CSV table of C-alpha atoms and ligand atoms in Angstrom, one decimal:
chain,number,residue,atom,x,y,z
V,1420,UNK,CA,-24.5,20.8,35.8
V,1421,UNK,CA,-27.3,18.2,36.7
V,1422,UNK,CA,-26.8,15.9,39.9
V,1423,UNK,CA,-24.5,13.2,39.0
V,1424,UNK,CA,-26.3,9.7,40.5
V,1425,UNK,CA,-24.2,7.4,42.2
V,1426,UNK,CA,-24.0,3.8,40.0
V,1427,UNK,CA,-25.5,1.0,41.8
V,1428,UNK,CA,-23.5,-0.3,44.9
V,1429,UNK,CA,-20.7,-2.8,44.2
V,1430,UNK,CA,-18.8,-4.2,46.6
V,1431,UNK,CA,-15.6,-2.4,47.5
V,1432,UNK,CA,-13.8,-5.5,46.9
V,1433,UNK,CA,-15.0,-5.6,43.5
V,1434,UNK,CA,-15.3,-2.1,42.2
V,1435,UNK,CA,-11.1,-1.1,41.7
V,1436,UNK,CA,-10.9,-4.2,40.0
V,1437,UNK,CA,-13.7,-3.7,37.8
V,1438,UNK,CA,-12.6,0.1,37.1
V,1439,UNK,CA,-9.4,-1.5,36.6
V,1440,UNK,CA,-10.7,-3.8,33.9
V,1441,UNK,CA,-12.6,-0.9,32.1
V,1442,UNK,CA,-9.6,1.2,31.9
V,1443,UNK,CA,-7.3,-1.6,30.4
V,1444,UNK,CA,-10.2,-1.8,27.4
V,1445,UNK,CA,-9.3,-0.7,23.9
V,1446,UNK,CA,-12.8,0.4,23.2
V,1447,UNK,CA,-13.9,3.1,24.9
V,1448,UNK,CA,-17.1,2.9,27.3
V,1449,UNK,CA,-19.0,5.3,29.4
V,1450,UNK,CA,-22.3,5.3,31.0
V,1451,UNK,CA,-25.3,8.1,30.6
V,1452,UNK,CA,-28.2,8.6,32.7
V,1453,UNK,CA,-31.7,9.6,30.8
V,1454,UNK,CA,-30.7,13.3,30.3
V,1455,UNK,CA,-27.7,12.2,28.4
V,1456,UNK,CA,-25.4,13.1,31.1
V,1457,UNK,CA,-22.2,10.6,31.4
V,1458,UNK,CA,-21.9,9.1,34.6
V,1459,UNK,CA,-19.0,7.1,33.8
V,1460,UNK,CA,-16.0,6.9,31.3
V,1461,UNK,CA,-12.9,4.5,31.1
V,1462,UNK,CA,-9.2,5.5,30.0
V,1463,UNK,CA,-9.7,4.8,26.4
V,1464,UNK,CA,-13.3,7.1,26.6
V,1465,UNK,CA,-11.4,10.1,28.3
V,1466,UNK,CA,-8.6,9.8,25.5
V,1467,UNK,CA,-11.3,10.0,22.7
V,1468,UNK,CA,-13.3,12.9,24.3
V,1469,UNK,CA,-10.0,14.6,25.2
V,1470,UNK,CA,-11.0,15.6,28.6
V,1471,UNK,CA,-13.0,13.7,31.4
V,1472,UNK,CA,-16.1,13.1,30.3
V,1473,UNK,CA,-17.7,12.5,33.3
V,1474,UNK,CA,-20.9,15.4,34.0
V,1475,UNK,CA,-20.9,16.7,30.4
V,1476,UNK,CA,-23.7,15.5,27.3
V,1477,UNK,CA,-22.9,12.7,24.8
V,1478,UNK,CA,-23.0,15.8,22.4
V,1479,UNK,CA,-19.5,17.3,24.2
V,1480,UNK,CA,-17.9,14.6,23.9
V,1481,UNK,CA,-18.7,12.5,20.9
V,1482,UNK,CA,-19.4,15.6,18.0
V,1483,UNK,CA,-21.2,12.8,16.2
V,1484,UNK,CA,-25.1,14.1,15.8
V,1485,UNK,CA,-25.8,10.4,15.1
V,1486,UNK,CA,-24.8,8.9,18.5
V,1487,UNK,CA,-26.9,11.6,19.8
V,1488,UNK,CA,-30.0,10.3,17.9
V,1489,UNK,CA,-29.1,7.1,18.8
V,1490,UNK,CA,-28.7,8.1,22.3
V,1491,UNK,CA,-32.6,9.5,22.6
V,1492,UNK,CA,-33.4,6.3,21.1
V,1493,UNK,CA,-32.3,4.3,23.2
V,1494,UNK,CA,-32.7,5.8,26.5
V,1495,UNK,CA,-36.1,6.9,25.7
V,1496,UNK,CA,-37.0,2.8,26.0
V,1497,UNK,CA,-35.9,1.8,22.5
V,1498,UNK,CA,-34.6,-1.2,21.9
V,1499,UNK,CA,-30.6,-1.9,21.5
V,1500,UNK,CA,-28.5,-0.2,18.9
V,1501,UNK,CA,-25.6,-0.9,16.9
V,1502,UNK,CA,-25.0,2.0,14.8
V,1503,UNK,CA,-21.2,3.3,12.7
V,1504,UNK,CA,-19.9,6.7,13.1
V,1505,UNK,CA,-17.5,8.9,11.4
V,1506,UNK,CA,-15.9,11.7,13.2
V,1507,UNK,CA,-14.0,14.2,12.1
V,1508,UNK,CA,-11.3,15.3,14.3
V,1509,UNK,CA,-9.1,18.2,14.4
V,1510,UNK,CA,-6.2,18.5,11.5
V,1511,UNK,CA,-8.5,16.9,9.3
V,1512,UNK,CA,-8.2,13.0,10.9
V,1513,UNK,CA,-10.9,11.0,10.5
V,1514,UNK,CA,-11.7,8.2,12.5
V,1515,UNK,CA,-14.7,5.6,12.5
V,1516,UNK,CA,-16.4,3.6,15.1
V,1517,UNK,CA,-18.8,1.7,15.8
V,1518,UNK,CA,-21.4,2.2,18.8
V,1519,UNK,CA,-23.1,-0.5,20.6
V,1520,UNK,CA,-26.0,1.5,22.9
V,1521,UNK,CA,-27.8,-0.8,25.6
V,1522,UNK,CA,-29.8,0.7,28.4
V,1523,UNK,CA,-29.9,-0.7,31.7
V,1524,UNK,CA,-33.1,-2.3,32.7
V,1525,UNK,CA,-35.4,0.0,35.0
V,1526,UNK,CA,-32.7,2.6,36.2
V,1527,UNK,CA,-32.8,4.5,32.8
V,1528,UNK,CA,-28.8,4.5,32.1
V,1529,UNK,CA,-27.1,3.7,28.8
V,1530,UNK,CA,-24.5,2.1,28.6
V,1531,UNK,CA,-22.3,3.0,25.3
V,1532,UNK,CA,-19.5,1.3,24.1
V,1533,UNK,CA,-17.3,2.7,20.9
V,1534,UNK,CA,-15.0,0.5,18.8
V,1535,UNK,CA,-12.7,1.9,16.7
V,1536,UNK,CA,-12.8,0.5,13.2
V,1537,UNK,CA,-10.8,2.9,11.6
V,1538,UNK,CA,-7.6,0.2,10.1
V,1539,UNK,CA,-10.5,-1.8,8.7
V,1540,UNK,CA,-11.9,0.9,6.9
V,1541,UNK,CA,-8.8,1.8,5.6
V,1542,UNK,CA,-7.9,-1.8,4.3
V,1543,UNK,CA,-11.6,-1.8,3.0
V,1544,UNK,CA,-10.6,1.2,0.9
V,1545,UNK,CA,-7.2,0.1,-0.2
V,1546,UNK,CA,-8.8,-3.1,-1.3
V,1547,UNK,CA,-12.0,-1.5,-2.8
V,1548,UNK,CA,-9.4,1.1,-4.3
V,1549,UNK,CA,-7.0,-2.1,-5.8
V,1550,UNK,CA,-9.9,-3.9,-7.5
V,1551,UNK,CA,-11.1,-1.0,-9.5
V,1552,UNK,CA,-7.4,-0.2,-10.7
V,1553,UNK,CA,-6.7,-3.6,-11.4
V,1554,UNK,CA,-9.9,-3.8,-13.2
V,1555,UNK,CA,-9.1,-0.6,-15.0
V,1556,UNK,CA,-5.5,-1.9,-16.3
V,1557,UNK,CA,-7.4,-5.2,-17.5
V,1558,UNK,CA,-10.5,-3.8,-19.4
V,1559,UNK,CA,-8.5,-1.4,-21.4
V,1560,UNK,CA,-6.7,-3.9,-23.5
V,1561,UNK,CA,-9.5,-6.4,-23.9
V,1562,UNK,CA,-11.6,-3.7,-25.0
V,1563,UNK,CA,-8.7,-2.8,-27.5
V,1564,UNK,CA,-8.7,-6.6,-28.5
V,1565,UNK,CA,-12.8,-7.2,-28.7
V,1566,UNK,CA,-13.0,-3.7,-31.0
V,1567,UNK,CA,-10.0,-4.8,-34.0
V,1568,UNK,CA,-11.7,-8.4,-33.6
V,1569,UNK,CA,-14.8,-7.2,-34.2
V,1570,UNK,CA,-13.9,-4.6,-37.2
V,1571,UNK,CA,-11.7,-8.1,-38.6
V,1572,UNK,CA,-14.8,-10.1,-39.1
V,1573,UNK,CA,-16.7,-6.7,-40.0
V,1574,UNK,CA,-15.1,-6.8,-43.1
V,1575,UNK,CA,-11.5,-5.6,-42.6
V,1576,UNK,CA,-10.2,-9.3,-43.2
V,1577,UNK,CA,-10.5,-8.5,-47.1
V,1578,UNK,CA,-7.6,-6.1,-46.7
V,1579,UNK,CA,-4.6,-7.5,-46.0
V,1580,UNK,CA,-2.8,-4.2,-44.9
V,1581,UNK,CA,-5.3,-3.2,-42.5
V,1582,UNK,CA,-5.8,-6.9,-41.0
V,1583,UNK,CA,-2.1,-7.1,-40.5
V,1584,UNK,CA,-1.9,-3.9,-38.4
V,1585,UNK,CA,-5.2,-4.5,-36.8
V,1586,UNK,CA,-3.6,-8.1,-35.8
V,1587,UNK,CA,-0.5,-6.7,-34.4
V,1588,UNK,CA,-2.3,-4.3,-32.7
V,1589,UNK,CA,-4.1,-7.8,-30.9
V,1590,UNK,CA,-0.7,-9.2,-30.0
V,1591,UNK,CA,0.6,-5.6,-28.4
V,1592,UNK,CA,-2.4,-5.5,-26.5
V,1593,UNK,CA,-2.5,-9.3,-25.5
V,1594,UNK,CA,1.3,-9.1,-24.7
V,1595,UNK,CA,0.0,-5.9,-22.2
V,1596,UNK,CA,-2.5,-8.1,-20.6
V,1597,UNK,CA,0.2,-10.8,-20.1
V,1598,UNK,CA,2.3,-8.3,-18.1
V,1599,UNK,CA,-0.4,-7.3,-16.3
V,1600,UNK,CA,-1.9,-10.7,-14.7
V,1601,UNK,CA,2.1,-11.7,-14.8
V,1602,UNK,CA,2.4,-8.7,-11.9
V,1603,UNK,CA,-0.7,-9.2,-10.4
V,1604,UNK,CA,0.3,-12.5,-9.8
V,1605,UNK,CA,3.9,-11.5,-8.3
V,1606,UNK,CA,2.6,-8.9,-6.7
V,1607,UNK,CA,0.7,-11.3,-4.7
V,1608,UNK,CA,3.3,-13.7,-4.4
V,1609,UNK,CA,5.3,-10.7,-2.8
V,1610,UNK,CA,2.5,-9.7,-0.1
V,1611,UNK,CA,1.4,-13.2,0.8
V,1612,UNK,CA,1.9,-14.4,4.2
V,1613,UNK,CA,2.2,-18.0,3.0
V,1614,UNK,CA,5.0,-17.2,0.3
V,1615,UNK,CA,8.5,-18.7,1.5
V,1616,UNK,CA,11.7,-16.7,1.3
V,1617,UNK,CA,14.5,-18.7,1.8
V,1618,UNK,CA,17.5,-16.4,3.0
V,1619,UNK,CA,20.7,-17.4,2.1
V,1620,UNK,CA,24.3,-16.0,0.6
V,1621,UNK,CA,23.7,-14.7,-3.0
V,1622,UNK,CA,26.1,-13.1,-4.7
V,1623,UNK,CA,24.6,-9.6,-6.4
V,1624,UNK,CA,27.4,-9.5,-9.0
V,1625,UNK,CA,26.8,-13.1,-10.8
V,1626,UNK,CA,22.7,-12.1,-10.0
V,1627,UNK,CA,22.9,-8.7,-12.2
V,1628,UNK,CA,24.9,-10.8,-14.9
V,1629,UNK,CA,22.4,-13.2,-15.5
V,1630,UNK,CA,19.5,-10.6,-15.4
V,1631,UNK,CA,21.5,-8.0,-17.5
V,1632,UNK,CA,21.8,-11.2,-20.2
V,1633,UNK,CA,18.3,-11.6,-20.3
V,1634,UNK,CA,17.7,-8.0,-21.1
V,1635,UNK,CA,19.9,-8.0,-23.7
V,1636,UNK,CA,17.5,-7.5,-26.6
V,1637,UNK,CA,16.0,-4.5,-25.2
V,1638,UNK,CA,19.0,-3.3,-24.4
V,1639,UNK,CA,20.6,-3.8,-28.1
V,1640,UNK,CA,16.9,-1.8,-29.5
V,1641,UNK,CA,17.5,1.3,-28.0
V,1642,UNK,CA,21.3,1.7,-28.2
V,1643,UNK,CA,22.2,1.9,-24.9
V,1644,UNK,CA,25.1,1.4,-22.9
V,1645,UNK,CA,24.5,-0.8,-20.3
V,1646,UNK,CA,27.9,-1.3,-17.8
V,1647,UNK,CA,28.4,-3.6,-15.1
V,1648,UNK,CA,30.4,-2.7,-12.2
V,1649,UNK,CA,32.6,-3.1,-8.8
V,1650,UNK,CA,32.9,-0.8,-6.4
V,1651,UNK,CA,35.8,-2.0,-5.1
V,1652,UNK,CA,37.7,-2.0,-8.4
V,1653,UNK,CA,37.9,-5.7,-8.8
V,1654,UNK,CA,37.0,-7.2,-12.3
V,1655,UNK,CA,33.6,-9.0,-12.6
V,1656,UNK,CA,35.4,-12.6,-12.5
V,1657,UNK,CA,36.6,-11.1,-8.8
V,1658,UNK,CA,35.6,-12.8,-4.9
V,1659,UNK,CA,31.5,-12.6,-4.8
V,1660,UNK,CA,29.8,-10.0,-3.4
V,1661,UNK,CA,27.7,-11.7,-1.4
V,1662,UNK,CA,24.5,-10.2,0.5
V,1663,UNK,CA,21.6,-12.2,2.3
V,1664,UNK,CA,18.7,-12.4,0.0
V,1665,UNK,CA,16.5,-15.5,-1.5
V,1666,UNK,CA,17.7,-16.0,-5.5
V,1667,UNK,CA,14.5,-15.8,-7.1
V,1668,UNK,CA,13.1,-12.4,-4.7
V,1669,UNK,CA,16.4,-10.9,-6.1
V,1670,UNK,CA,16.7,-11.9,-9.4
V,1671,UNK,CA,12.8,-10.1,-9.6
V,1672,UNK,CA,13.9,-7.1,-7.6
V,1673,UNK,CA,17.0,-6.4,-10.3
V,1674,UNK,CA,14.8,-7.2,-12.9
V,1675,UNK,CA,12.1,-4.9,-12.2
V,1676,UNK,CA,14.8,-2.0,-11.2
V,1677,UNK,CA,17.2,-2.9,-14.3
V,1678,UNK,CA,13.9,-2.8,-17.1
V,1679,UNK,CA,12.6,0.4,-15.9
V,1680,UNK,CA,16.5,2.2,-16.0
V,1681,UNK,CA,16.2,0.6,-19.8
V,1682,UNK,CA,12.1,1.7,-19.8
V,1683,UNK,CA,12.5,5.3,-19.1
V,1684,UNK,CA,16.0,6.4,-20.2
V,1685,UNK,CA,16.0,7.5,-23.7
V,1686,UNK,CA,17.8,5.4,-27.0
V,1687,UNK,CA,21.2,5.9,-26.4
V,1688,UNK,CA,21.3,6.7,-22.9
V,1689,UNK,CA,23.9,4.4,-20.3
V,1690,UNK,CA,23.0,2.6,-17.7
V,1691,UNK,CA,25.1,1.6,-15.0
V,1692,UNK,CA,24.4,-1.1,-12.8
V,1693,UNK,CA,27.5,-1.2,-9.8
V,1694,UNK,CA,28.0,-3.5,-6.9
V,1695,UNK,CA,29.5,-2.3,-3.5
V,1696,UNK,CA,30.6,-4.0,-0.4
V,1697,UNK,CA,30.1,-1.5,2.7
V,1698,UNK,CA,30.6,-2.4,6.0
V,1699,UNK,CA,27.3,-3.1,7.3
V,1700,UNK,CA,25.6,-4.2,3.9
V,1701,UNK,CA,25.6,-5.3,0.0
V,1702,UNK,CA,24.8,-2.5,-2.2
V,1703,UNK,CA,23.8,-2.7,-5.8
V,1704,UNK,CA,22.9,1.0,-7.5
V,1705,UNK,CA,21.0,0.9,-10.8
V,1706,UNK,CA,21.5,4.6,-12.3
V,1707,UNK,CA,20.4,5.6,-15.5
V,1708,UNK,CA,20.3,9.0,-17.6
V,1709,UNK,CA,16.6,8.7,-17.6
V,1710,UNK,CA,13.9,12.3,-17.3
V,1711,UNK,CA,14.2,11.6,-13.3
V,1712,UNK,CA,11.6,11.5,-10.7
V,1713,UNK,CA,10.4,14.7,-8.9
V,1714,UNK,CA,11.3,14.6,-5.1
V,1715,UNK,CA,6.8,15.2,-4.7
V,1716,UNK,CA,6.8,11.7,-6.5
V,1717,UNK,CA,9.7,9.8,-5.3
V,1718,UNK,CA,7.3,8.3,-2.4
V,1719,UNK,CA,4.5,7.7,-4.0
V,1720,UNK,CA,6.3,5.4,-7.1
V,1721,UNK,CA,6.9,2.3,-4.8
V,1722,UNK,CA,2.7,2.6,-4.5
V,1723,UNK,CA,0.3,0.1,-6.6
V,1724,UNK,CA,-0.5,1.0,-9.8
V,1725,UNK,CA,1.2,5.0,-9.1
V,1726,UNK,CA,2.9,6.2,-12.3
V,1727,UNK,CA,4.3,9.8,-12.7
V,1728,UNK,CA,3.5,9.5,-16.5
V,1729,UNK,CA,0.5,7.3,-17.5
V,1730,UNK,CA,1.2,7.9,-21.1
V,1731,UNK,CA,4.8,7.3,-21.1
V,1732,UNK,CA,4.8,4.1,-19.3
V,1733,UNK,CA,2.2,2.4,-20.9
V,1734,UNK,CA,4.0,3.1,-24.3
V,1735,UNK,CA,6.9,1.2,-22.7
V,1736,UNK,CA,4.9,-2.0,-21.6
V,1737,UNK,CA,4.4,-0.7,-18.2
V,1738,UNK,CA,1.8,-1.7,-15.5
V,1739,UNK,CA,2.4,0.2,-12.4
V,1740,UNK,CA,3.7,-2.4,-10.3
V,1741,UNK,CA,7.0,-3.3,-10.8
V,1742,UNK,CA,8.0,-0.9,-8.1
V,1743,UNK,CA,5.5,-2.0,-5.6
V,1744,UNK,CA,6.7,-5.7,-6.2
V,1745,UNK,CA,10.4,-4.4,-5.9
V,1746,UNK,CA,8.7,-2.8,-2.2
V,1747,UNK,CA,7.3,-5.6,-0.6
V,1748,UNK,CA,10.1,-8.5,-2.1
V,1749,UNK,CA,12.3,-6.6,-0.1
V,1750,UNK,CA,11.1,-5.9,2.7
V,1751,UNK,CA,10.4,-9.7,2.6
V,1752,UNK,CA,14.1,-10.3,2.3
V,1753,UNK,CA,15.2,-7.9,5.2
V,1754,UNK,CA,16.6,-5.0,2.9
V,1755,UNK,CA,16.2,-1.5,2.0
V,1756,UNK,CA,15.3,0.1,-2.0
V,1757,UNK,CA,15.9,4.0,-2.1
V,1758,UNK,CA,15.7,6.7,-4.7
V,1759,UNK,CA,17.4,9.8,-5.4
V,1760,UNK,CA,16.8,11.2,-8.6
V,1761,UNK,CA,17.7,15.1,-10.3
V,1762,UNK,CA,15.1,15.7,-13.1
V,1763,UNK,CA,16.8,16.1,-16.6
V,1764,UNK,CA,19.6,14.3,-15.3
V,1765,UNK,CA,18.9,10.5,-14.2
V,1766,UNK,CA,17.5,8.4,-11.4
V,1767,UNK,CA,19.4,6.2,-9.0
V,1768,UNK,CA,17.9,3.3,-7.4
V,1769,UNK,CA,19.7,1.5,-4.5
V,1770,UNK,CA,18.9,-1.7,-3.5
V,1771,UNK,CA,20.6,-2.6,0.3
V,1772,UNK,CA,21.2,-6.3,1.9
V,1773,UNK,CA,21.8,-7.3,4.5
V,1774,UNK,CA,25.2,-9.3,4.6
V,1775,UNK,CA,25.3,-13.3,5.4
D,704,ADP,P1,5.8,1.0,-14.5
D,704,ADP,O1,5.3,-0.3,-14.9
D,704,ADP,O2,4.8,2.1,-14.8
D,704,ADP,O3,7.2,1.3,-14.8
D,704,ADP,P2,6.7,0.9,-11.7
D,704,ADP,O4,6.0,0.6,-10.5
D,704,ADP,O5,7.9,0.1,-12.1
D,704,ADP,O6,5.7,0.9,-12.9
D,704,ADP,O7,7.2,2.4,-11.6
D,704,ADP,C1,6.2,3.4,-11.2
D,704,ADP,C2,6.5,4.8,-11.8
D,704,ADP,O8,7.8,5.3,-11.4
D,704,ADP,C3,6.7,4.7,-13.4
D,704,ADP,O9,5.5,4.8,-14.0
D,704,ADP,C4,7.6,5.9,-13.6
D,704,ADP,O10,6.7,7.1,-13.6
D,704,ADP,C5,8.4,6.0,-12.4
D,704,ADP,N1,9.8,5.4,-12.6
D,704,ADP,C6,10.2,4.1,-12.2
D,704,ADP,N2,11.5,3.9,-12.5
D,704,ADP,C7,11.9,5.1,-13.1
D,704,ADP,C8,13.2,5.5,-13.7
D,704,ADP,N3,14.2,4.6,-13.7
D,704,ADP,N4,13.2,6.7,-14.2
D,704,ADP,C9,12.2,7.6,-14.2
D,704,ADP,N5,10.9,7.2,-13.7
D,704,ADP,C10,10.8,6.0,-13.2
């Protein structure tokens, strides 16, 4: 191991502080004389490099090949760098940064200081990732709409039968676009920072009425049996059940849970929608007699745009987002949604407040 050179003198008075100062940084800083040798780490650079960094090469302690580039660069006279790095770490983590390198006038040290940047990468790729999907789920049904336009004015206009089904083929498609700028939009209501949610007593029981009313003509199309009920034995017309929640974030959250129960469970199937009063929270349970969710999957639903059958929900008018809205509306509101589902046999979703 080379000779390590002391770092100019500071004053005594000065230099705990200052070694103070560097460890309490987030990013992580250490010093290098011409060889590539660190002189000097802080907290932060020791927890990156896993070890003390101090006498060993950039190379040990950053595996990144183009910080060692960037190194020789720089303390071969080069001018200032500012260059991104992604390291792989053990277990398969990855983690980017970004290096500022600055060399010291005349003494020939480098002075190297790493900033992590790995959440903003990840919120670049979520975003990145969001765009494309939404873009996806909006360019499939205005191409469906521009193609039976376009073979309508080619000629199939002249024959009634074929325009009529080419024309409700427009409005299905149309109706799918609706639903999917009408849950962009919530979506967006449900993440933004500036939506309001006013909290206040609501009771679930009169709240799954009037959303079970307004389903009623799906519900009467596929034959099913749809029952509302008490935990507690009562009849519907019995004391509220009351949980804390704002009216229109939970007349949404029932709806989205209540239409997919009626979405995936097959004509004829029964639906039961019951209200509970435990002791620490409001409970409503929407179960249906639906195909069920593998436990692999049960996760990964509440996710944007995530759907266990592409196929089978599109048939049913679905966009992928109902369960992401249902996520983030309540987590606004201070609940708790949960799944448990057998395959073959139904799904159960369970939506928790908290009480007033
Ligand atoms: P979608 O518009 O596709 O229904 P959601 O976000 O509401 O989107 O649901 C995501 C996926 O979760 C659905 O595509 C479906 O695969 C699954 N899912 C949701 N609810 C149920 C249910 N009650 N029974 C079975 N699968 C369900």
């Amino acid at each position: 191991m080379g000779e390590i050179l002391p770092l100019p003198r500071v004053d005594a008075a000065v230099e705990e502080p200052l070694a103070l100062i560097l460890d309490a940084m987030v990013d992580s800083v250490f010093v290098a004389d011409a060889s590539g040798r660190v002189l000097l780490a802080n907290e932060a650079m020791r927890i990156l490099a896993e070890r003390d960094p101090v006498g060993h090469r950039v190379s040990e302690i950053v595996p990144s090949p183009e910080l060692v580039e960037a190194f020789d660069r720089v303390a071969s006279g080069g001018a200032s760098e500012e260059i991104e790095l992604k390291l792989r770490l053990a277990r398969g983590r990855k983690r980017w940064l970004t290096a500022q390198l600055t060399s010291l006038p005349r003494d020939g040290r480098t002075v190297v200081v790493l900033h992590d940047i790995t959440q903003l990468k990840r919120t670049e790729g979520i975003r990145r990732d969001f765009v494309a999907n939404a873009s996806h789920e909006l360019r499939t049904p205005l191409t469906a709409i521009a193609g039976f336009a376009e073979t309508l004015s080619d000629g199939a206009l002249d024959d009634p039968a074929t325009a009529r089904r080419f024309v409700s083929n427009i409005r299905a498609n149309a109706t799918r676009l609706m639903n999917v700028v009408e849950d962009l939009l919530a979506l967006s209501r449900a993440e933004s920072p500036e939506s309001v949610f006013v909290l206040e007593a609501v009771d679930v029981v009169r709240a799954s009425r009037r959303v079970i009313d307004g389903l009623e003509p799906k519900i009467v199309e596929k034959r099913l049996t749809l029952k509302l009920e008490r935990a507690d034995g009562e009849t519907l017309a019995g004391a509220p059940i009351e949980g804390l929640a704002d009216v229109r974030a939970l007349d949404q959250i029932l709806l989205n849970l209540i239409d997919n129960a009626i979405k995936y469970t097959p004509e004829g199937g029964t639906i039961c929608v019951c209200a509970a009063r435990d002791e620490d929270a409001v409970r409503v349970d929407v179960k249906d007699t639906g195909p069920g969710i593998l436990p692999k999957y049960q996760d990964r639903i509440f996710e944007r745009f995530y759907r266990v059958d592409k196929g089978r929900s599109r048939e049913q008018g679905g966009t992928g987002l109902g369960l992401s809205i249902v996520r983030n509306l309540v987590g606004r509101i201070g609940g708790q949604v949960t799944v448990e589902s057998d395959v073959g046999v139904g799904s159960t979703f369970s939506l928790r407040l908290r009480l007033p």
